[in-house]
Coordinates of C-alpha atoms in Angstrom, one line a residue:
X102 CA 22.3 -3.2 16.1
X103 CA 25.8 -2.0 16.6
X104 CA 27.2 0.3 14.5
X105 CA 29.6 -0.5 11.3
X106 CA 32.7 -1.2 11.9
X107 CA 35.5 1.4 10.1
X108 CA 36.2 -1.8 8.7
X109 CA 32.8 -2.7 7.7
X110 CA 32.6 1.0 6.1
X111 CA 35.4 0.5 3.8
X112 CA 34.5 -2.7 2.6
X113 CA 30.6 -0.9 1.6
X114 CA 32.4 2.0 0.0
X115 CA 34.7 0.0 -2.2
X116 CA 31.9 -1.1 -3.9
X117 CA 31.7 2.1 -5.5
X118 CA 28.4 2.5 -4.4
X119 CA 27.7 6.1 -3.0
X120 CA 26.9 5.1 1.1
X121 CA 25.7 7.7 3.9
X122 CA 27.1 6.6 7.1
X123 CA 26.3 10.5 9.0
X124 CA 23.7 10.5 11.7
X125 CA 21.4 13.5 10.2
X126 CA 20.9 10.8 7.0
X127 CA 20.6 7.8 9.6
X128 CA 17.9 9.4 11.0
X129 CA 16.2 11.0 7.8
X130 CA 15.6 7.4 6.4
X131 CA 14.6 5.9 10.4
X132 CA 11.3 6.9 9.5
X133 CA 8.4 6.9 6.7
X134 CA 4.9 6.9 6.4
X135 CA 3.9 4.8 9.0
X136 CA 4.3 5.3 13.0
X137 CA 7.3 3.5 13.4
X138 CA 10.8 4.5 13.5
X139 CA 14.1 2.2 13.3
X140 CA 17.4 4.0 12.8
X141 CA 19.5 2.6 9.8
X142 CA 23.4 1.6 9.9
X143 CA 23.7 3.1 6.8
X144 CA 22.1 4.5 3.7
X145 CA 23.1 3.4 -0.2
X146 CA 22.0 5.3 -3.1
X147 CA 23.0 3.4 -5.9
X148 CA 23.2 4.5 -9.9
X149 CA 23.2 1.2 -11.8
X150 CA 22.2 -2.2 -11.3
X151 CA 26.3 -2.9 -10.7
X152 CA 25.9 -1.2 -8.2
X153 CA 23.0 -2.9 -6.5
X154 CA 24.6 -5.8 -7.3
X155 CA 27.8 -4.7 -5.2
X156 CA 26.6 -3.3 -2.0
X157 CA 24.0 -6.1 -1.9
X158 CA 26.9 -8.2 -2.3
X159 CA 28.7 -6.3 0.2
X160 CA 26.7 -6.3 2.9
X161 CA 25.6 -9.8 2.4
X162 CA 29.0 -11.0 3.5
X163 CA 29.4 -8.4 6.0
X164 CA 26.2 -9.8 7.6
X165 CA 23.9 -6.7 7.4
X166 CA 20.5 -6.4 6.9
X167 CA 19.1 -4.8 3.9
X168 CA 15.9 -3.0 3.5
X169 CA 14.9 -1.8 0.0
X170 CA 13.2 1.7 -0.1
X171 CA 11.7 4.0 -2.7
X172 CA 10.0 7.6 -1.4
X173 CA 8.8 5.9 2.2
X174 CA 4.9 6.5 0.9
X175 CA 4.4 3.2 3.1
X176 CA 2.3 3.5 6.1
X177 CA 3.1 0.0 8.0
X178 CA 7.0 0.5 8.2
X179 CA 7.9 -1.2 5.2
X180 CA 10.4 0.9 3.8
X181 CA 12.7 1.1 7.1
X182 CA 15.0 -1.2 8.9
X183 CA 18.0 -1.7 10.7
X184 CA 20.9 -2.4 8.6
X185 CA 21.5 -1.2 5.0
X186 CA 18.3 0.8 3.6
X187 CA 19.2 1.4 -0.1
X188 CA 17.2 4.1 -1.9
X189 CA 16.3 3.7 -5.5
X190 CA 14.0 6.6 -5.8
X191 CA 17.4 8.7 -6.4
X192 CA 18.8 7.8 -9.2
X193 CA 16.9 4.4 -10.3
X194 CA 13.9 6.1 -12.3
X195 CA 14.8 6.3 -15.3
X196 CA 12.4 4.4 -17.9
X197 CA 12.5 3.1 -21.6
X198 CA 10.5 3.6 -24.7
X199 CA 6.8 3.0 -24.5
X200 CA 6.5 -0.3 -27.4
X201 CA 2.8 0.3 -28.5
X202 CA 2.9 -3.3 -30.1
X203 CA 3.2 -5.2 -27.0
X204 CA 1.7 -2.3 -25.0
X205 CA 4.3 -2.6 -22.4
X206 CA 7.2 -0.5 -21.0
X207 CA 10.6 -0.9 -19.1
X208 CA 11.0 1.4 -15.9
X209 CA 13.3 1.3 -13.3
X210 CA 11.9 0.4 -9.9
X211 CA 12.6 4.6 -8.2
X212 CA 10.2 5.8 -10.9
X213 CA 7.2 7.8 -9.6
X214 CA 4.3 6.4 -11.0
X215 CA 3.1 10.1 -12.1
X216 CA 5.8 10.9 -13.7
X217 CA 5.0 7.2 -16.0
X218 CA 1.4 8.0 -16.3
X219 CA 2.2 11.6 -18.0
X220 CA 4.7 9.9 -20.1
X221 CA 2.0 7.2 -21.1
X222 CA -0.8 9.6 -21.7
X223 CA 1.0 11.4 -24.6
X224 CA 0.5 8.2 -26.1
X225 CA -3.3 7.5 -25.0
X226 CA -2.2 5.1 -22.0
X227 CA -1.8 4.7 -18.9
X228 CA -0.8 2.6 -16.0
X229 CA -3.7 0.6 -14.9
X230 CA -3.5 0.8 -10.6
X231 CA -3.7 4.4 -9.4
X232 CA -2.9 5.0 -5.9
X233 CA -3.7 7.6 -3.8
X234 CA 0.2 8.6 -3.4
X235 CA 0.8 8.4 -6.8
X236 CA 2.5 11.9 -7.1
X237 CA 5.3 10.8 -5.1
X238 CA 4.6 6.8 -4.8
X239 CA 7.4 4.6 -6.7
X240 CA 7.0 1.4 -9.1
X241 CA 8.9 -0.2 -7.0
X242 CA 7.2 0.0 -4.0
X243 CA 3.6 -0.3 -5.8
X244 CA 5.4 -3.7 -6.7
X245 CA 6.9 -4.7 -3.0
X246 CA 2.8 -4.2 -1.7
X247 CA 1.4 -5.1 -4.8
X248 CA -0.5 -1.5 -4.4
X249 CA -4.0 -1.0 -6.4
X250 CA -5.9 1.9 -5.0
X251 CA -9.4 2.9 -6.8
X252 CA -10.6 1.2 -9.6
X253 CA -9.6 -2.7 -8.8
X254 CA -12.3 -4.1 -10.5
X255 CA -11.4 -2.8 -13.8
X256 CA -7.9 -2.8 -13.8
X257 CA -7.2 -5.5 -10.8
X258 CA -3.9 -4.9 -9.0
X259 CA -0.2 -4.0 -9.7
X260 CA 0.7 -7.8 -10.3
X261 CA -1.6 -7.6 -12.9
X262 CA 0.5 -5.5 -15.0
X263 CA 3.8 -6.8 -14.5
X264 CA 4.9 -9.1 -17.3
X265 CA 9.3 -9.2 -15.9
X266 CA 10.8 -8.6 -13.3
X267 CA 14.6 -8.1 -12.9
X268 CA 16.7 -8.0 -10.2
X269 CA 19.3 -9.4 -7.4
X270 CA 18.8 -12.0 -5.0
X271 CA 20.5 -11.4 -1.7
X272 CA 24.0 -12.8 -2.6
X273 CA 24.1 -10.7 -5.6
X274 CA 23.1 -13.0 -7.6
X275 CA 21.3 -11.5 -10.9
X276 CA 17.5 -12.7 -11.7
X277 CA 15.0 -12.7 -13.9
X278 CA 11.2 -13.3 -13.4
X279 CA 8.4 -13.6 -15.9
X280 CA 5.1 -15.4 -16.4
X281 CA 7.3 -18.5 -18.3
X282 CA 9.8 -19.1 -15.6
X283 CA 13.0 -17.7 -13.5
X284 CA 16.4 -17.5 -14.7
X285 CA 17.7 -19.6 -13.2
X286 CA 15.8 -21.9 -14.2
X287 CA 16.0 -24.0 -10.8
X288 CA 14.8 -20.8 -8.6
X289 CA 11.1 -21.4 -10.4
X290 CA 11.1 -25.4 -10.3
X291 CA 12.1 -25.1 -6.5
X292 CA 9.3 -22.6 -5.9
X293 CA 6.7 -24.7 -7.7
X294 CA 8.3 -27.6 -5.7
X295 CA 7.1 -25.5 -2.8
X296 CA 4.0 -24.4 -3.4
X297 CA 2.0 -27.5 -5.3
X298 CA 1.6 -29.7 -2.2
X299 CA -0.2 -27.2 -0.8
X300 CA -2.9 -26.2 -3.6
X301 CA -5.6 -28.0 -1.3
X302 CA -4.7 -25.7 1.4
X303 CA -4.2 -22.7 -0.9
X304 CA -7.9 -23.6 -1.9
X305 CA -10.2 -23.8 1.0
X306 CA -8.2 -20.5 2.3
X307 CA -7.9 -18.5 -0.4
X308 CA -11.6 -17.6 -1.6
X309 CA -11.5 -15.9 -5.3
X310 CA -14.0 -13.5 -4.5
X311 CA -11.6 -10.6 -2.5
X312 CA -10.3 -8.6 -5.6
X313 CA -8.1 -6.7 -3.5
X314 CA -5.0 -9.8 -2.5
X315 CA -4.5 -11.3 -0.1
X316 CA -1.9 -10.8 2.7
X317 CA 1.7 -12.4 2.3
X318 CA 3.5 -14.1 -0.8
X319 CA 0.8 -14.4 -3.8
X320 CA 0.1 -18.1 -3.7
X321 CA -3.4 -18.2 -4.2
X322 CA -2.9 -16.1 -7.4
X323 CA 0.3 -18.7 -8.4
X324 CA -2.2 -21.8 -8.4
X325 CA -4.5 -20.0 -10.2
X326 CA -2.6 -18.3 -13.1
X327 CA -0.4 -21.6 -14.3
X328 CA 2.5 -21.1 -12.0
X329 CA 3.3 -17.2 -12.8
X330 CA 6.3 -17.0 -10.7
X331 CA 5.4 -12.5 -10.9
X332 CA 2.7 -13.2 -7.9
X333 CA 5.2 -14.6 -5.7
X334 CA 7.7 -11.3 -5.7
X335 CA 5.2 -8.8 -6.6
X336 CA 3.6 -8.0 -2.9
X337 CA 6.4 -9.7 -1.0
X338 CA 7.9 -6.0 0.0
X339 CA 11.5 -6.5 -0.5
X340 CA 11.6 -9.6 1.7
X341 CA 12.6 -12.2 -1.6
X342 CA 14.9 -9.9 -4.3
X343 CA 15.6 -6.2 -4.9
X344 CA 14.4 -5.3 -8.2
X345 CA 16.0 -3.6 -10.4
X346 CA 13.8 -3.2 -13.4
X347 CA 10.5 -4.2 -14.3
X348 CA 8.7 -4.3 -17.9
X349 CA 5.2 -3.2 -17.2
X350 CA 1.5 -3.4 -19.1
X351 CA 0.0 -0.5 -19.7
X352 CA -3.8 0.2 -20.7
X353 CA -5.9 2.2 -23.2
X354 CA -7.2 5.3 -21.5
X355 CA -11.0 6.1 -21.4
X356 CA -12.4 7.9 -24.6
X357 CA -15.5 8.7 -22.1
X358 CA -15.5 9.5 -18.4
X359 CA -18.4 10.1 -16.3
X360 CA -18.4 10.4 -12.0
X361 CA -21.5 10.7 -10.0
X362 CA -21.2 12.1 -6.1
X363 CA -23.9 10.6 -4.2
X364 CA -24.9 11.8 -0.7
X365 CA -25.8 10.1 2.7
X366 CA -27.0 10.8 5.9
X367 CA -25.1 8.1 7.3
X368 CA -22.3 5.3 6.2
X369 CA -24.3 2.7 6.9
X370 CA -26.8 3.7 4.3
X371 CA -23.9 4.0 1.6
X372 CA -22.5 1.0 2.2
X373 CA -25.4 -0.7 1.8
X374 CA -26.2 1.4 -1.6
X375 CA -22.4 0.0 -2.8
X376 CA -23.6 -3.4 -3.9
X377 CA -25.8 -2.4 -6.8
X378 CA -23.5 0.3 -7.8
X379 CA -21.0 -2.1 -8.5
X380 CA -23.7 -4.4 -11.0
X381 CA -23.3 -1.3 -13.2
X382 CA -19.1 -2.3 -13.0
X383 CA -18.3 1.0 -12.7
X384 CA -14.3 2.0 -12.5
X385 CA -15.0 2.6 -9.3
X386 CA -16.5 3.3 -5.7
X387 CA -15.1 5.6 -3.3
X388 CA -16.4 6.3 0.0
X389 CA -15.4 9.6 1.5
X390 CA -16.9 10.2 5.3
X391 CA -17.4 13.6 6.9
X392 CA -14.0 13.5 9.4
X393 CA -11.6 13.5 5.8
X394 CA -14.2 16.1 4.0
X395 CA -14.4 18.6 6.9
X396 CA -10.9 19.2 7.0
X397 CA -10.7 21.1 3.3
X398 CA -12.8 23.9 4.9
X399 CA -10.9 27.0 4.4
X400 CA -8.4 25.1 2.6
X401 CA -7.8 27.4 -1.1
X402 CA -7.3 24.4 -3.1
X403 CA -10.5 22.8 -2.5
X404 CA -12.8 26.1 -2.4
X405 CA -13.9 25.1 -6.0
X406 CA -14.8 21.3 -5.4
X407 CA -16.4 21.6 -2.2
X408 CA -18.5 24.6 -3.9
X409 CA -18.9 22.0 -6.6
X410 CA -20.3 19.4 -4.6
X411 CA -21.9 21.2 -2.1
X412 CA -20.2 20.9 1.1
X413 CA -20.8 23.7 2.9
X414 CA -24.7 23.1 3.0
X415 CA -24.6 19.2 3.1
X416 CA -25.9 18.2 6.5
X417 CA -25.3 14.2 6.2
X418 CA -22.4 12.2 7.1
X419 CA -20.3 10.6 3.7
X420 CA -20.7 10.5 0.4
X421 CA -20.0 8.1 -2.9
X422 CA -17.9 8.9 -5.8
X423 CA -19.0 6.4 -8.6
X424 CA -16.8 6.7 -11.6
X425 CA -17.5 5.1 -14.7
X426 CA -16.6 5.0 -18.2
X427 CA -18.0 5.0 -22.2
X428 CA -21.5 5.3 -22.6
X429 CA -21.4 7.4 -19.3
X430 CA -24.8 9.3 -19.8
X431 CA -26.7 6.2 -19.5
X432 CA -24.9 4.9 -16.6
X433 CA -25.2 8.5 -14.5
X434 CA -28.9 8.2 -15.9
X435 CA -29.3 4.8 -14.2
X436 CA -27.3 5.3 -11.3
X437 CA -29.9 8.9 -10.6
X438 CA -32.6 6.6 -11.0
X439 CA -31.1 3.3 -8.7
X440 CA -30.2 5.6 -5.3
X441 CA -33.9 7.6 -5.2
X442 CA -34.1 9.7 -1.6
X443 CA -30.6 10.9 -1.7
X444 CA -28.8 13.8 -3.4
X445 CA -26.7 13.0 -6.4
X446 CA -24.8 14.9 -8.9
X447 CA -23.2 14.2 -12.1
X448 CA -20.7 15.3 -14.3
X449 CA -18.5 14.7 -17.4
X450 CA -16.4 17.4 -16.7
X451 CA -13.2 16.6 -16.6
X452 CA -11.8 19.4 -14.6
X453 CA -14.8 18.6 -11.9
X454 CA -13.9 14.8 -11.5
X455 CA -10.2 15.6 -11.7
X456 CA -11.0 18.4 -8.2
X457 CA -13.1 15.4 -6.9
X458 CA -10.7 12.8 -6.9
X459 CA -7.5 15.5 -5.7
X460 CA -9.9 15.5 -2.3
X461 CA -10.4 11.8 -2.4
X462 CA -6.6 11.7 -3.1
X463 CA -5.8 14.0 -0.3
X464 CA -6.9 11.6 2.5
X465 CA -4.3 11.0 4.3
X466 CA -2.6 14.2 4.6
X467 CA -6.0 16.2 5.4
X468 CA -6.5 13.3 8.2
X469 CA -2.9 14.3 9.6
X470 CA -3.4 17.7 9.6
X471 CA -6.1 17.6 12.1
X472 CA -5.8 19.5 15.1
X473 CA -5.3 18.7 18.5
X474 CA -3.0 15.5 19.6
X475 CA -5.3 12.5 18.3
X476 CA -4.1 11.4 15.0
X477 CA -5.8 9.3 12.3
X478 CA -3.4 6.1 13.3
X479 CA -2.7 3.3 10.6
X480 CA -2.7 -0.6 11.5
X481 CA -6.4 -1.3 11.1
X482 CA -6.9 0.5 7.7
X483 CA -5.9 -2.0 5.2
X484 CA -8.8 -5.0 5.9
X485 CA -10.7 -6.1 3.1
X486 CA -14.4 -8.1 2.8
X487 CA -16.5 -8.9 0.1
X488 CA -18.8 -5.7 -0.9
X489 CA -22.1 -7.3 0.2
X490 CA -20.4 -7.7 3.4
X491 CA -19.4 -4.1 3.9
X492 CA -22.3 -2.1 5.8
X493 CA -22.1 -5.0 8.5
X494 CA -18.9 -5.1 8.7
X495 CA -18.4 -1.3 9.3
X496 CA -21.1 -1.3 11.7
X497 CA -19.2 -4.0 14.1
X498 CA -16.1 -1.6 13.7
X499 CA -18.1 1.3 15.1
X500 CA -19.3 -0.8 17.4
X501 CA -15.9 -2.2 19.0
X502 CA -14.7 1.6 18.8
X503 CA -17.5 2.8 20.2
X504 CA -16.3 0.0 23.5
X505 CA -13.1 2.2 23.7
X506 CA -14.5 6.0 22.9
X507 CA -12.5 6.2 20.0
X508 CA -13.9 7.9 17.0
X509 CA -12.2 6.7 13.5
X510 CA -12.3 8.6 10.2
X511 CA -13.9 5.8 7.3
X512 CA -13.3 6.3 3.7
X513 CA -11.6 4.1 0.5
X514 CA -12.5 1.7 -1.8
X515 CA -16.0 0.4 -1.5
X516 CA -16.4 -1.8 -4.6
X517 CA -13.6 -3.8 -3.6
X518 CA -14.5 -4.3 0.0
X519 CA -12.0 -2.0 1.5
X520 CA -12.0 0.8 4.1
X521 CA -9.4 2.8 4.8
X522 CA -10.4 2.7 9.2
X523 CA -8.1 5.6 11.0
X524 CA -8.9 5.1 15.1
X525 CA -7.7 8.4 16.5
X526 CA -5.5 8.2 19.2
X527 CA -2.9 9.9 20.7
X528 CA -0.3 6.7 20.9
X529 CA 1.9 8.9 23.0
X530 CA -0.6 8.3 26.1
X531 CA -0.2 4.9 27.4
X532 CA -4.1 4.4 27.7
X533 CA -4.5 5.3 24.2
X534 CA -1.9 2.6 23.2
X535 CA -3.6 0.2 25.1
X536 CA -6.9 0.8 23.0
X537 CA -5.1 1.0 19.7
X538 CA -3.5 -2.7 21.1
X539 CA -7.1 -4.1 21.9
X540 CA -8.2 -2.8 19.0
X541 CA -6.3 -4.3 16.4
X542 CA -6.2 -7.6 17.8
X543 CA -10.2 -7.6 17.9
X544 CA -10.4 -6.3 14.1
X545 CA -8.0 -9.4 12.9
X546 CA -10.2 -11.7 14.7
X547 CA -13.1 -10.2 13.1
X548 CA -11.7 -10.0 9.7
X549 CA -11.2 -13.8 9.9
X550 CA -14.7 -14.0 11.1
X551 CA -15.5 -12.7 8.2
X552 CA -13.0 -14.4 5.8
X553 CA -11.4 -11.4 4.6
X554 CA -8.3 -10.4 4.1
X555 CA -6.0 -8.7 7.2
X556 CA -3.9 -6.9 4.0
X557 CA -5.5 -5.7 0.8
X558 CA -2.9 -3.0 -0.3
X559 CA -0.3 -1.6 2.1
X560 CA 1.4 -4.5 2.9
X561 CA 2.4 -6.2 6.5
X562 CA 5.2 -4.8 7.3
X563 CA 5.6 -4.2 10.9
X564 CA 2.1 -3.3 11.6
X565 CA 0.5 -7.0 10.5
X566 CA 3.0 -9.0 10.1
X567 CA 2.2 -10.5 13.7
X568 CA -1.3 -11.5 12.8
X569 CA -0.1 -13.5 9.3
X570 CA 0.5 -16.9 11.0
X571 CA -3.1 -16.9 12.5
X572 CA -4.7 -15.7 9.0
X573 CA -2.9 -18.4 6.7
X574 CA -2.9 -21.3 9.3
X575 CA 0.4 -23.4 9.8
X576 CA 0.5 -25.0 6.6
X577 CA 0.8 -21.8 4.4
X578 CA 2.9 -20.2 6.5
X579 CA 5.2 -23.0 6.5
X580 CA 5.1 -22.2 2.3
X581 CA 5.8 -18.6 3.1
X582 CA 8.7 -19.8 5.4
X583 CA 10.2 -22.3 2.9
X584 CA 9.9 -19.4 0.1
X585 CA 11.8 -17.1 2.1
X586 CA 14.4 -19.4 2.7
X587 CA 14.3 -20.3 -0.7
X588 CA 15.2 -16.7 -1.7
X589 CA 17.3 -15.4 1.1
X590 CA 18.4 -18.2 3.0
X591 CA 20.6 -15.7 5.5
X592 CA 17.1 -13.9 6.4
X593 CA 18.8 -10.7 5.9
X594 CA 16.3 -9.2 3.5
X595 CA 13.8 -6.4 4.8
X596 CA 13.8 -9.1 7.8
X597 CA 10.8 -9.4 10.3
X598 CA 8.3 -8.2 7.6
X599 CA 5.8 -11.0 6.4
X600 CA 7.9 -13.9 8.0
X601 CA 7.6 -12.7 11.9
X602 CA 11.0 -12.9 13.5
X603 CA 9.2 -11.6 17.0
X604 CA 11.1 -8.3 16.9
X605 CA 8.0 -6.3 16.2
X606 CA 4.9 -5.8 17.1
X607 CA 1.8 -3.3 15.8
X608 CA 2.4 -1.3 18.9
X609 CA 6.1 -1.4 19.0
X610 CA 9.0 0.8 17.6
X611 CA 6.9 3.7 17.7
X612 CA 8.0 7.0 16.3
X613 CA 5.9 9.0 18.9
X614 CA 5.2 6.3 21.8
X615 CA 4.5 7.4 25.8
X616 CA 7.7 9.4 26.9
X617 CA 8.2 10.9 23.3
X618 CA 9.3 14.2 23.9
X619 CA 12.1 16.5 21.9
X620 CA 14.3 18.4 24.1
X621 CA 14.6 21.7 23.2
X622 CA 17.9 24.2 24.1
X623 CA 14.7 27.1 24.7
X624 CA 11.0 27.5 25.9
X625 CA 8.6 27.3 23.3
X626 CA 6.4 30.4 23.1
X627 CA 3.9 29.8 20.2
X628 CA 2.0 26.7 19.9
X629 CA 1.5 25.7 15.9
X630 CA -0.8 22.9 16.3

């Protein structure tokens, strides 16, 4: 896009609204988590809802697009677009008094989800969804991909928890959503107006078996809970409304807590070990695979846990965290009986599982920090199948990869049917783009194969939002389309995420693509990584 007009400045700025218009911010927010990069016309930090209300207004009639952001924690390009990005992680965090008698609590939507979890537990709660980013991870954005992380089949996902949400259509326009309706009341009839005809549809697509969601605007979840208008905005990343506050429910914590790390030779033969852990309904299932554990060798911070669990003298390829709570010694019991042949060790420690699950947490980053130029890349790693599907599924992945030469890093959330797949490629080499093309396309047609889901937890963003229209068919798409409209009928909200607009594509607006290079005013003499 071209850049603002002087005039086009003034008219953001007289909102009162504090606005970056400088190229070193510009280019700060261009990028997040993901591989993609889009350069911003501007950045807004605003302090109260007036304000979100005025620069939304604002740039509405100036015609700009507006892309709603927390800390950029996204990896499929969520968080970034090319118009106005307005960050609420700045000031927007602030939250309200925990009300024990409803067990719920007001936040604002910039609010880390830590920072809400160590307010809750002096009170013996917490938030029920626990991502792996959850030290720097927003509500808000948990809310836009309606995150879940471990433990989905105890505590489900973040729409779960959310009994209001309030906030500004694109116009400005104040709203309020909860489980009884909209305010306005006509922005809920019109909705329901929307989605009924299709229940059939929503039906025969939408198997209730996946817990993790599935992709898009929650519709299958809308039929299914009487009409909760919460499922529709909660996962539709910033594409509907921009929230503004939400009132959250919050859970008991554990009186008892009990993990058990269970090792494999190979992934195939804990994946197929993940269905009867999950009869026991444990919290949950993680897998971690021997790419993502190799790389805390040497690493300080994870000297005690990998002396803890072994690491440096286990020979295999993965293991399983299983986490479970109250009456936890009889569960570890039967869960050392259940998986006979294969290593397991169990604790109620609490300092042990916490070091367990700061490795499991780590993922991500330890992936990135590997060396060389092939990076664990994002775009395949958000598929979900049932459990009892898993070990075959995983086993067609390493196949198809195994077609291209490309070795992938597997690990995530087992009892819930979801790896966390990272190909790695170096996408700045045209043949590695090529393969991480070919790829993806072959994984969504084999997630449909398989009648999963293309979208469990990250969202679509720019990396899926492509292969929606083949995944939902043309009838629910068409629903998605007419929601959107209904919502934002200028299209200027986080547009080309969800509903395609053909701008992009898995493989395009890379950050680091063939020909990325940073000219430097010197010659390098060290080389860091």
């Amino acid at each position: 896009m071209a850049d603002l007009t002087e005039q086009q400045k003034r008219f953001l700025s007289a909102t009162g609204c504090e606005v970056a218009y400088d190229h070193l911010t510009r280019h700060l927010y261009a990028t997040d988590a993901s591989i993609y990069r889009v350069k911003p016309l501007a950045v807004a930090f605003p302090k109260t809802v007036a304000e979100v209300e005025a620069i939304t207004r604002a740039a509405h009639e100036c015609g700009v697009p507006i892309t709603p952001r927390g800390t950029g924690s996204g990896v499929t390009g969520g968080a970034i677009g090319p118009g106005l990005v307005i960050d609420f992680s700045r000031y927007l965090k602030r939250m309200g008094d925990f009300d024990p008698d409803t067990l719920s609590i007001r936040v604002e939507p910039g609010l880390v989800l830590d920072v809400l979890n160590n307010r809750l537990k002096r009170h013996g709660f917490v938030f029920g969804p626990e991502v792996a980013t959850s030290s720097r991870a927003t509500i808000g954005g948990m809310v836009g991909n309606d995150s879940s992380g471990a433990r989905t089949l105890l505590y489900g996902t973040t729409a779960d928890h959310v009994l209001a949400i309030e906030g500004v259509l694109v116009n400005g326009e104040r709203v309020k959503i909860t489980s009884k309706g909209t305010e306005p009341r006509s922005l809920g009839e019109r909705l329901s107006q929307l989605i009924e005809p299709a229940r059939e549809e929503i039906a025969r697509r939408f198997s209730a078996d996946l817990p993790k969601r599935w992709p898009g605007y929650g519709l299958d979840r809308f039929i299914r809970r009487g009409g909760n208008p919460c499922y529709i905005v909660v996962g539709s990343e910033g594409t509907l409304m921009l929230v503004t506050a939400l009132e959250l429910r919050v859970v008991h914590l554990p009186r008892q807590v009990g993990m058990a790390v269970l090792f494999f030779n190979s992934l195939d033969e804990a994946l197929e070990c993940a269905p009867q852990l999950v009869e026991l309904k444990p919290a949950a299932v993680e897998v971690v695979d021997r790419i993502l554990f190799d790389q805390t060798k040497g690493q300080l911070q994870f000297a005690n846990v990998r002396q803890f669990l072994g690491l440096d003298e286990f020979m295999g390829e993965c293991f399983l965290i299983v986490e479970v709570y109250e009456e936890v010694e009889d569960k570890l019991a039967t869960i050392t009986q259940w998986v006979r042949g294969a290593r397991v060790i169990t604790t109620i420690d609490r300092s042990k599982i916490n070091g367990v699950w700061s490795l499991r947490k780590a993922g991500l980053s330890l992936l990135t920090a590997k060396k060389g130029p092939k990076k664990p890349v994002a775009g395949i790693e958000d598929t979900v199948v049932r459990v009892g599907q898993l070990a075959e599924y995983a086993q067609e992945i390493r196949h198809l990869l195994n077609q291209f030469g490309v070795k992938a890093s597997f690990y995530g959330h087992a009892e819930a049917g979801l790896l966390h797949i990272r190909p790695m490629l170096d996408l700045r080499d045209v043949n590695d783009l090529g393969k991480f093309r070919a790829i993806a396309d072959a994984i969504s047609e084999l997630v449909q194969r398989y009648n999963g889901s293309i979208a469990g937890e990250h969202g679509c963003g720019m990396a899926r939002t492509e292969y929606l229209h083949r995944h939902l068919g043309p009838e629910l798409y068409s629903v998605l389309s007419k929601i959107k409209s209904l919502f934002d009928p200028s299209g200027l909200l986080n547009p080309g995420k969800i509903i395609d607009t053909g701008v992009y594509k898995i493989d395009s607006h890379l950050r680091m693509g063939p020909g990325y290079r940073i000219s430097l005013p010197f010659e390098p003499q060290l080389r860091f990584a």
